[in-house]
Amino acid sequence: MVEKKAEVRVFIDGLYLKVIDDLIHAEYGTNRSEVVRKMIHDWVTRELGFKGLMEYKKKK
């Protein structure tokens, strides 16, 4: 069963962290967590698309 929210911790450094911080300054998000959440959302949406997400949701 899919949880509504769960905590996920990751440790990143270098260029990846700089990109995330730069996206905060570009107002993509207000903090690192929000930026990473939006990046994941955008990536999944781009890779699966809306129709793919609906099909994935139906699978067990």
PDB file of N, CA, C and O in Angstrom:
ATOM      1  N   MET A   1       0.843  -1.180   0.000  1.00  0.00           N
ATOM      2  CA  MET A   1       0.000   0.000   0.000  1.00  0.00           C
ATOM      3  C   MET A   1       0.888   1.244   0.000  1.00  0.00           C
ATOM      4  O   MET A   1       1.898   1.306   0.688  1.00  0.00           O
ATOM      5  N   VAL A   2       0.516   2.232  -0.761  1.00  0.00           N
ATOM      6  CA  VAL A   2       1.282   3.463  -0.870  1.00  0.00           C
ATOM      7  C   VAL A   2       0.946   4.384   0.297  1.00  0.00           C
ATOM      8  O   VAL A   2      -0.217   4.644   0.581  1.00  0.00           O
ATOM      9  N   GLU A   3       1.986   4.851   0.964  1.00  0.00           N
ATOM     10  CA  GLU A   3       1.791   5.795   2.055  1.00  0.00           C
ATOM     11  C   GLU A   3       1.564   7.184   1.481  1.00  0.00           C
ATOM     12  O   GLU A   3       2.066   7.513   0.419  1.00  0.00           O
ATOM     13  N   LYS A   4       0.829   8.012   2.230  1.00  0.00           N
ATOM     14  CA  LYS A   4       0.617   9.373   1.764  1.00  0.00           C
ATOM     15  C   LYS A   4       1.905  10.171   1.831  1.00  0.00           C
ATOM     16  O   LYS A   4       2.218  10.927   0.939  1.00  0.00           O
ATOM     17  N   LYS A   5       2.657  10.021   2.891  1.00  0.00           N
ATOM     18  CA  LYS A   5       3.934  10.715   3.020  1.00  0.00           C
ATOM     19  C   LYS A   5       4.897   9.811   3.764  1.00  0.00           C
ATOM     20  O   LYS A   5       4.514   9.064   4.645  1.00  0.00           O
ATOM     21  N   ALA A   6       6.148   9.926   3.408  1.00  0.00           N
ATOM     22  CA  ALA A   6       7.195   9.190   4.098  1.00  0.00           C
ATOM     23  C   ALA A   6       8.464  10.018   4.031  1.00  0.00           C
ATOM     24  O   ALA A   6       8.671  10.783   3.085  1.00  0.00           O
ATOM     25  N   GLU A   7       9.285   9.864   5.023  1.00  0.00           N
ATOM     26  CA  GLU A   7      10.553  10.584   5.039  1.00  0.00           C
ATOM     27  C   GLU A   7      11.596   9.787   4.275  1.00  0.00           C
ATOM     28  O   GLU A   7      11.711   8.576   4.435  1.00  0.00           O
ATOM     29  N   VAL A   8      12.323  10.471   3.416  1.00  0.00           N
ATOM     30  CA  VAL A   8      13.407   9.863   2.656  1.00  0.00           C
ATOM     31  C   VAL A   8      14.634  10.737   2.871  1.00  0.00           C
ATOM     32  O   VAL A   8      14.575  11.946   2.668  1.00  0.00           O
ATOM     33  N   ARG A   9      15.726  10.125   3.281  1.00  0.00           N
ATOM     34  CA  ARG A   9      16.952  10.891   3.507  1.00  0.00           C
ATOM     35  C   ARG A   9      17.996  10.491   2.486  1.00  0.00           C
ATOM     36  O   ARG A   9      18.190   9.310   2.210  1.00  0.00           O
ATOM     37  N   VAL A  10      18.643  11.485   1.927  1.00  0.00           N
ATOM     38  CA  VAL A  10      19.744  11.249   0.999  1.00  0.00           C
ATOM     39  C   VAL A  10      20.872  12.209   1.341  1.00  0.00           C
ATOM     40  O   VAL A  10      20.646  13.281   1.881  1.00  0.00           O
ATOM     41  N   PHE A  11      22.065  11.792   1.045  1.00  0.00           N
ATOM     42  CA  PHE A  11      23.229  12.638   1.253  1.00  0.00           C
ATOM     43  C   PHE A  11      23.882  12.860  -0.096  1.00  0.00           C
ATOM     44  O   PHE A  11      24.225  11.901  -0.791  1.00  0.00           O
ATOM     45  N   ILE A  12      23.996  14.119  -0.470  1.00  0.00           N
ATOM     46  CA  ILE A  12      24.608  14.462  -1.747  1.00  0.00           C
ATOM     47  C   ILE A  12      25.615  15.579  -1.529  1.00  0.00           C
ATOM     48  O   ILE A  12      25.562  16.305  -0.534  1.00  0.00           O
ATOM     49  N   ASP A  13      26.522  15.700  -2.455  1.00  0.00           N
ATOM     50  CA  ASP A  13      27.507  16.770  -2.339  1.00  0.00           C
ATOM     51  C   ASP A  13      27.909  17.249  -3.721  1.00  0.00           C
ATOM     52  O   ASP A  13      27.342  16.836  -4.729  1.00  0.00           O
ATOM     53  N   GLY A  14      28.858  18.140  -3.750  1.00  0.00           N
ATOM     54  CA  GLY A  14      29.432  18.597  -5.009  1.00  0.00           C
ATOM     55  C   GLY A  14      28.453  19.275  -5.934  1.00  0.00           C
ATOM     56  O   GLY A  14      27.631  20.088  -5.525  1.00  0.00           O
ATOM     57  N   LEU A  15      28.559  18.923  -7.190  1.00  0.00           N
ATOM     58  CA  LEU A  15      27.778  19.565  -8.242  1.00  0.00           C
ATOM     59  C   LEU A  15      26.272  19.396  -8.033  1.00  0.00           C
ATOM     60  O   LEU A  15      25.500  20.326  -8.278  1.00  0.00           O
ATOM     61  N   TYR A  16      25.848  18.228  -7.558  1.00  0.00           N
ATOM     62  CA  TYR A  16      24.413  17.988  -7.353  1.00  0.00           C
ATOM     63  C   TYR A  16      23.831  18.945  -6.321  1.00  0.00           C
ATOM     64  O   TYR A  16      22.746  19.499  -6.516  1.00  0.00           O
ATOM     65  N   LEU A  17      24.547  19.150  -5.243  1.00  0.00           N
ATOM     66  CA  LEU A  17      24.087  20.064  -4.199  1.00  0.00           C
ATOM     67  C   LEU A  17      24.072  21.501  -4.722  1.00  0.00           C
ATOM     68  O   LEU A  17      23.161  22.270  -4.424  1.00  0.00           O
ATOM     69  N   LYS A  18      25.056  21.860  -5.526  1.00  0.00           N
ATOM     70  CA  LYS A  18      25.094  23.204  -6.107  1.00  0.00           C
ATOM     71  C   LYS A  18      23.889  23.429  -7.013  1.00  0.00           C
ATOM     72  O   LYS A  18      23.271  24.496  -6.980  1.00  0.00           O
ATOM     73  N   VAL A  19      23.546  22.438  -7.810  1.00  0.00           N
ATOM     74  CA  VAL A  19      22.383  22.561  -8.690  1.00  0.00           C
ATOM     75  C   VAL A  19      21.124  22.783  -7.862  1.00  0.00           C
ATOM     76  O   VAL A  19      20.311  23.663  -8.165  1.00  0.00           O
ATOM     77  N   ILE A  20      20.959  22.009  -6.812  1.00  0.00           N
ATOM     78  CA  ILE A  20      19.782  22.146  -5.947  1.00  0.00           C
ATOM     79  C   ILE A  20      19.750  23.534  -5.316  1.00  0.00           C
ATOM     80  O   ILE A  20      18.713  24.203  -5.307  1.00  0.00           O
ATOM     81  N   ASP A  21      20.874  23.995  -4.793  1.00  0.00           N
ATOM     82  CA  ASP A  21      20.927  25.322  -4.185  1.00  0.00           C
ATOM     83  C   ASP A  21      20.657  26.417  -5.208  1.00  0.00           C
ATOM     84  O   ASP A  21      19.976  27.405  -4.918  1.00  0.00           O
ATOM     85  N   ASP A  22      21.174  26.254  -6.432  1.00  0.00           N
ATOM     86  CA  ASP A  22      20.907  27.226  -7.489  1.00  0.00           C
ATOM     87  C   ASP A  22      19.425  27.258  -7.856  1.00  0.00           C
ATOM     88  O   ASP A  22      18.877  28.326  -8.163  1.00  0.00           O
ATOM     89  N   LEU A  23      18.773  26.111  -7.818  1.00  0.00           N
ATOM     90  CA  LEU A  23      17.333  26.076  -8.105  1.00  0.00           C
ATOM     91  C   LEU A  23      16.523  26.775  -7.019  1.00  0.00           C
ATOM     92  O   LEU A  23      15.469  27.355  -7.304  1.00  0.00           O
ATOM     93  N   ILE A  24      17.005  26.761  -5.792  1.00  0.00           N
ATOM     94  CA  ILE A  24      16.344  27.514  -4.719  1.00  0.00           C
ATOM     95  C   ILE A  24      16.430  29.005  -5.034  1.00  0.00           C
ATOM     96  O   ILE A  24      15.439  29.731  -4.942  1.00  0.00           O
ATOM     97  N   HIS A  25      17.614  29.451  -5.442  1.00  0.00           N
ATOM     98  CA  HIS A  25      17.797  30.868  -5.774  1.00  0.00           C
ATOM     99  C   HIS A  25      16.987  31.261  -7.010  1.00  0.00           C
ATOM    100  O   HIS A  25      16.605  32.425  -7.160  1.00  0.00           O
ATOM    101  N   ALA A  26      16.706  30.306  -7.886  1.00  0.00           N
ATOM    102  CA  ALA A  26      15.888  30.560  -9.074  1.00  0.00           C
ATOM    103  C   ALA A  26      14.395  30.426  -8.759  1.00  0.00           C
ATOM    104  O   ALA A  26      13.562  30.472  -9.666  1.00  0.00           O
ATOM    105  N   GLU A  27      14.065  30.229  -7.481  1.00  0.00           N
ATOM    106  CA  GLU A  27      12.687  30.124  -6.985  1.00  0.00           C
ATOM    107  C   GLU A  27      11.943  28.903  -7.519  1.00  0.00           C
ATOM    108  O   GLU A  27      10.731  28.918  -7.695  1.00  0.00           O
ATOM    109  N   TYR A  28      12.681  27.826  -7.780  1.00  0.00           N
ATOM    110  CA  TYR A  28      12.062  26.546  -8.142  1.00  0.00           C
ATOM    111  C   TYR A  28      11.451  25.899  -6.908  1.00  0.00           C
ATOM    112  O   TYR A  28      10.501  25.137  -7.001  1.00  0.00           O
ATOM    113  N   GLY A  29      11.995  26.231  -5.752  1.00  0.00           N
ATOM    114  CA  GLY A  29      11.505  25.753  -4.473  1.00  0.00           C
ATOM    115  C   GLY A  29      12.051  26.632  -3.373  1.00  0.00           C
ATOM    116  O   GLY A  29      12.978  27.408  -3.594  1.00  0.00           O
ATOM    117  N   THR A  30      11.490  26.486  -2.177  1.00  0.00           N
ATOM    118  CA  THR A  30      11.918  27.348  -1.072  1.00  0.00           C
ATOM    119  C   THR A  30      12.997  26.707  -0.210  1.00  0.00           C
ATOM    120  O   THR A  30      13.633  27.390   0.588  1.00  0.00           O
ATOM    121  N   ASN A  31      13.168  25.405  -0.350  1.00  0.00           N
ATOM    122  CA  ASN A  31      14.211  24.713   0.407  1.00  0.00           C
ATOM    123  C   ASN A  31      14.651  23.471  -0.370  1.00  0.00           C
ATOM    124  O   ASN A  31      14.064  23.125  -1.386  1.00  0.00           O
ATOM    125  N   ARG A  32      15.679  22.817   0.118  1.00  0.00           N
ATOM    126  CA  ARG A  32      16.238  21.664  -0.601  1.00  0.00           C
ATOM    127  C   ARG A  32      15.230  20.538  -0.735  1.00  0.00           C
ATOM    128  O   ARG A  32      15.143  19.894  -1.782  1.00  0.00           O
ATOM    129  N   SER A  33      14.465  20.285   0.309  1.00  0.00           N
ATOM    130  CA  SER A  33      13.481  19.200   0.253  1.00  0.00           C
ATOM    131  C   SER A  33      12.448  19.444  -0.832  1.00  0.00           C
ATOM    132  O   SER A  33      12.084  18.534  -1.589  1.00  0.00           O
ATOM    133  N   GLU A  34      11.972  20.668  -0.904  1.00  0.00           N
ATOM    134  CA  GLU A  34      10.962  20.994  -1.912  1.00  0.00           C
ATOM    135  C   GLU A  34      11.531  20.877  -3.324  1.00  0.00           C
ATOM    136  O   GLU A  34      10.869  20.371  -4.234  1.00  0.00           O
ATOM    137  N   VAL A  35      12.762  21.322  -3.515  1.00  0.00           N
ATOM    138  CA  VAL A  35      13.395  21.228  -4.832  1.00  0.00           C
ATOM    139  C   VAL A  35      13.540  19.767  -5.243  1.00  0.00           C
ATOM    140  O   VAL A  35      13.191  19.387  -6.361  1.00  0.00           O
ATOM    141  N   VAL A  36      14.032  18.922  -4.343  1.00  0.00           N
ATOM    142  CA  VAL A  36      14.209  17.504  -4.671  1.00  0.00           C
ATOM    143  C   VAL A  36      12.859  16.851  -4.944  1.00  0.00           C
ATOM    144  O   VAL A  36      12.717  16.072  -5.892  1.00  0.00           O
ATOM    145  N   ARG A  37      11.845  17.183  -4.164  1.00  0.00           N
ATOM    146  CA  ARG A  37      10.506  16.631  -4.383  1.00  0.00           C
ATOM    147  C   ARG A  37       9.988  17.023  -5.770  1.00  0.00           C
ATOM    148  O   ARG A  37       9.461  16.187  -6.504  1.00  0.00           O
ATOM    149  N   LYS A  38      10.172  18.284  -6.156  1.00  0.00           N
ATOM    150  CA  LYS A  38       9.723  18.727  -7.476  1.00  0.00           C
ATOM    151  C   LYS A  38      10.528  18.065  -8.582  1.00  0.00           C
ATOM    152  O   LYS A  38       9.984  17.724  -9.634  1.00  0.00           O
ATOM    153  N   MET A  39      11.830  17.885  -8.367  1.00  0.00           N
ATOM    154  CA  MET A  39      12.667  17.224  -9.373  1.00  0.00           C
ATOM    155  C   MET A  39      12.195  15.796  -9.606  1.00  0.00           C
ATOM    156  O   MET A  39      12.101  15.350 -10.756  1.00  0.00           O
ATOM    157  N   ILE A  40      11.890  15.091  -8.532  1.00  0.00           N
ATOM    158  CA  ILE A  40      11.405  13.708  -8.663  1.00  0.00           C
ATOM    159  C   ILE A  40      10.054  13.695  -9.374  1.00  0.00           C
ATOM    160  O   ILE A  40       9.814  12.886 -10.273  1.00  0.00           O
ATOM    161  N   HIS A  41       9.173  14.590  -8.978  1.00  0.00           N
ATOM    162  CA  HIS A  41       7.854  14.674  -9.613  1.00  0.00           C
ATOM    163  C   HIS A  41       7.993  14.936 -11.106  1.00  0.00           C
ATOM    164  O   HIS A  41       7.359  14.260 -11.938  1.00  0.00           O
ATOM    165  N   ASP A  42       8.814  15.919 -11.465  1.00  0.00           N
ATOM    166  CA  ASP A  42       9.011  16.247 -12.878  1.00  0.00           C
ATOM    167  C   ASP A  42       9.608  15.079 -13.652  1.00  0.00           C
ATOM    168  O   ASP A  42       9.200  14.795 -14.778  1.00  0.00           O
ATOM    169  N   TRP A  43      10.566  14.395 -13.044  1.00  0.00           N
ATOM    170  CA  TRP A  43      11.220  13.268 -13.714  1.00  0.00           C
ATOM    171  C   TRP A  43      10.231  12.130 -13.960  1.00  0.00           C
ATOM    172  O   TRP A  43      10.158  11.582 -15.062  1.00  0.00           O
ATOM    173  N   VAL A  44       9.461  11.781 -12.947  1.00  0.00           N
ATOM    174  CA  VAL A  44       8.498  10.681 -13.094  1.00  0.00           C
ATOM    175  C   VAL A  44       7.443  11.046 -14.128  1.00  0.00           C
ATOM    176  O   VAL A  44       7.089  10.235 -14.989  1.00  0.00           O
ATOM    177  N   THR A  45       6.952  12.278 -14.068  1.00  0.00           N
ATOM    178  CA  THR A  45       5.946  12.712 -15.023  1.00  0.00           C
ATOM    179  C   THR A  45       6.493  12.685 -16.448  1.00  0.00           C
ATOM    180  O   THR A  45       5.811  12.250 -17.377  1.00  0.00           O
ATOM    181  N   ARG A  46       7.730  13.117 -16.621  1.00  0.00           N
ATOM    182  CA  ARG A  46       8.338  13.125 -17.952  1.00  0.00           C
ATOM    183  C   ARG A  46       8.561  11.702 -18.465  1.00  0.00           C
ATOM    184  O   ARG A  46       8.310  11.400 -19.624  1.00  0.00           O
ATOM    185  N   GLU A  47       9.020  10.818 -17.606  1.00  0.00           N
ATOM    186  CA  GLU A  47       9.350   9.455 -18.032  1.00  0.00           C
ATOM    187  C   GLU A  47       8.116   8.583 -18.242  1.00  0.00           C
ATOM    188  O   GLU A  47       8.086   7.781 -19.164  1.00  0.00           O
ATOM    189  N   LEU A  48       7.124   8.719 -17.384  1.00  0.00           N
ATOM    190  CA  LEU A  48       5.936   7.878 -17.498  1.00  0.00           C
ATOM    191  C   LEU A  48       4.763   8.594 -18.154  1.00  0.00           C
ATOM    192  O   LEU A  48       3.920   7.949 -18.775  1.00  0.00           O
ATOM    193  N   GLY A  49       4.673   9.883 -17.994  1.00  0.00           N
ATOM    194  CA  GLY A  49       3.530  10.635 -18.496  1.00  0.00           C
ATOM    195  C   GLY A  49       2.296  10.336 -17.659  1.00  0.00           C
ATOM    196  O   GLY A  49       2.281   9.433 -16.815  1.00  0.00           O
ATOM    197  N   PHE A  50       1.251  11.088 -17.871  1.00  0.00           N
ATOM    198  CA  PHE A  50       0.029  10.915 -17.088  1.00  0.00           C
ATOM    199  C   PHE A  50      -0.587   9.540 -17.301  1.00  0.00           C
ATOM    200  O   PHE A  50      -0.963   8.862 -16.359  1.00  0.00           O
ATOM    201  N   LYS A  51      -0.657   9.121 -18.563  1.00  0.00           N
ATOM    202  CA  LYS A  51      -1.250   7.816 -18.871  1.00  0.00           C
ATOM    203  C   LYS A  51      -0.438   6.690 -18.227  1.00  0.00           C
ATOM    204  O   LYS A  51      -0.997   5.755 -17.656  1.00  0.00           O
ATOM    205  N   GLY A  52       0.882   6.801 -18.290  1.00  0.00           N
ATOM    206  CA  GLY A  52       1.746   5.808 -17.672  1.00  0.00           C
ATOM    207  C   GLY A  52       1.579   5.753 -16.170  1.00  0.00           C
ATOM    208  O   GLY A  52       1.604   4.673 -15.569  1.00  0.00           O
ATOM    209  N   LEU A  53       1.401   6.910 -15.552  1.00  0.00           N
ATOM    210  CA  LEU A  53       1.179   6.936 -14.097  1.00  0.00           C
ATOM    211  C   LEU A  53      -0.121   6.237 -13.726  1.00  0.00           C
ATOM    212  O   LEU A  53      -0.189   5.511 -12.731  1.00  0.00           O
ATOM    213  N   MET A  54      -1.165   6.467 -14.516  1.00  0.00           N
ATOM    214  CA  MET A  54      -2.452   5.835 -14.233  1.00  0.00           C
ATOM    215  C   MET A  54      -2.355   4.319 -14.395  1.00  0.00           C
ATOM    216  O   MET A  54      -2.895   3.562 -13.604  1.00  0.00           O
ATOM    217  N   GLU A  55      -1.624   3.867 -15.417  1.00  0.00           N
ATOM    218  CA  GLU A  55      -1.435   2.429 -15.617  1.00  0.00           C
ATOM    219  C   GLU A  55      -0.590   1.844 -14.493  1.00  0.00           C
ATOM    220  O   GLU A  55      -0.874   0.758 -14.000  1.00  0.00           O
ATOM    221  N   TYR A  56       0.439   2.542 -14.091  1.00  0.00           N
ATOM    222  CA  TYR A  56       1.304   2.078 -13.000  1.00  0.00           C
ATOM    223  C   TYR A  56       0.523   1.971 -11.694  1.00  0.00           C
ATOM    224  O   TYR A  56       0.684   1.028 -10.934  1.00  0.00           O
ATOM    225  N   LYS A  57      -0.365   2.929 -11.468  1.00  0.00           N
ATOM    226  CA  LYS A  57      -1.184   2.941 -10.245  1.00  0.00           C
ATOM    227  C   LYS A  57      -2.102   1.713 -10.187  1.00  0.00           C
ATOM    228  O   LYS A  57      -2.355   1.167  -9.122  1.00  0.00           O
ATOM    229  N   LYS A  58      -2.598   1.269 -11.363  1.00  0.00           N
ATOM    230  CA  LYS A  58      -3.513   0.132 -11.405  1.00  0.00           C
ATOM    231  C   LYS A  58      -2.815  -1.199 -11.119  1.00  0.00           C
ATOM    232  O   LYS A  58      -3.439  -2.131 -10.658  1.00  0.00           O
ATOM    233  N   LYS A  59      -1.495  -1.258 -11.408  1.00  0.00           N
ATOM    234  CA  LYS A  59      -0.752  -2.497 -11.182  1.00  0.00           C
ATOM    235  C   LYS A  59      -0.547  -2.745  -9.694  1.00  0.00           C
ATOM    236  O   LYS A  59      -0.483  -1.842  -8.911  1.00  0.00           O
ATOM    237  N   LYS A  60      -0.432  -4.024  -9.354  1.00  0.00           N
ATOM    238  CA  LYS A  60      -0.149  -4.359  -7.949  1.00  0.00           C
ATOM    239  C   LYS A  60       1.307  -4.586  -7.754  1.00  0.00           C
ATOM    240  O   LYS A  60       2.044  -5.002  -8.550  1.00  0.00           O
TER     241      LYS A  60
END
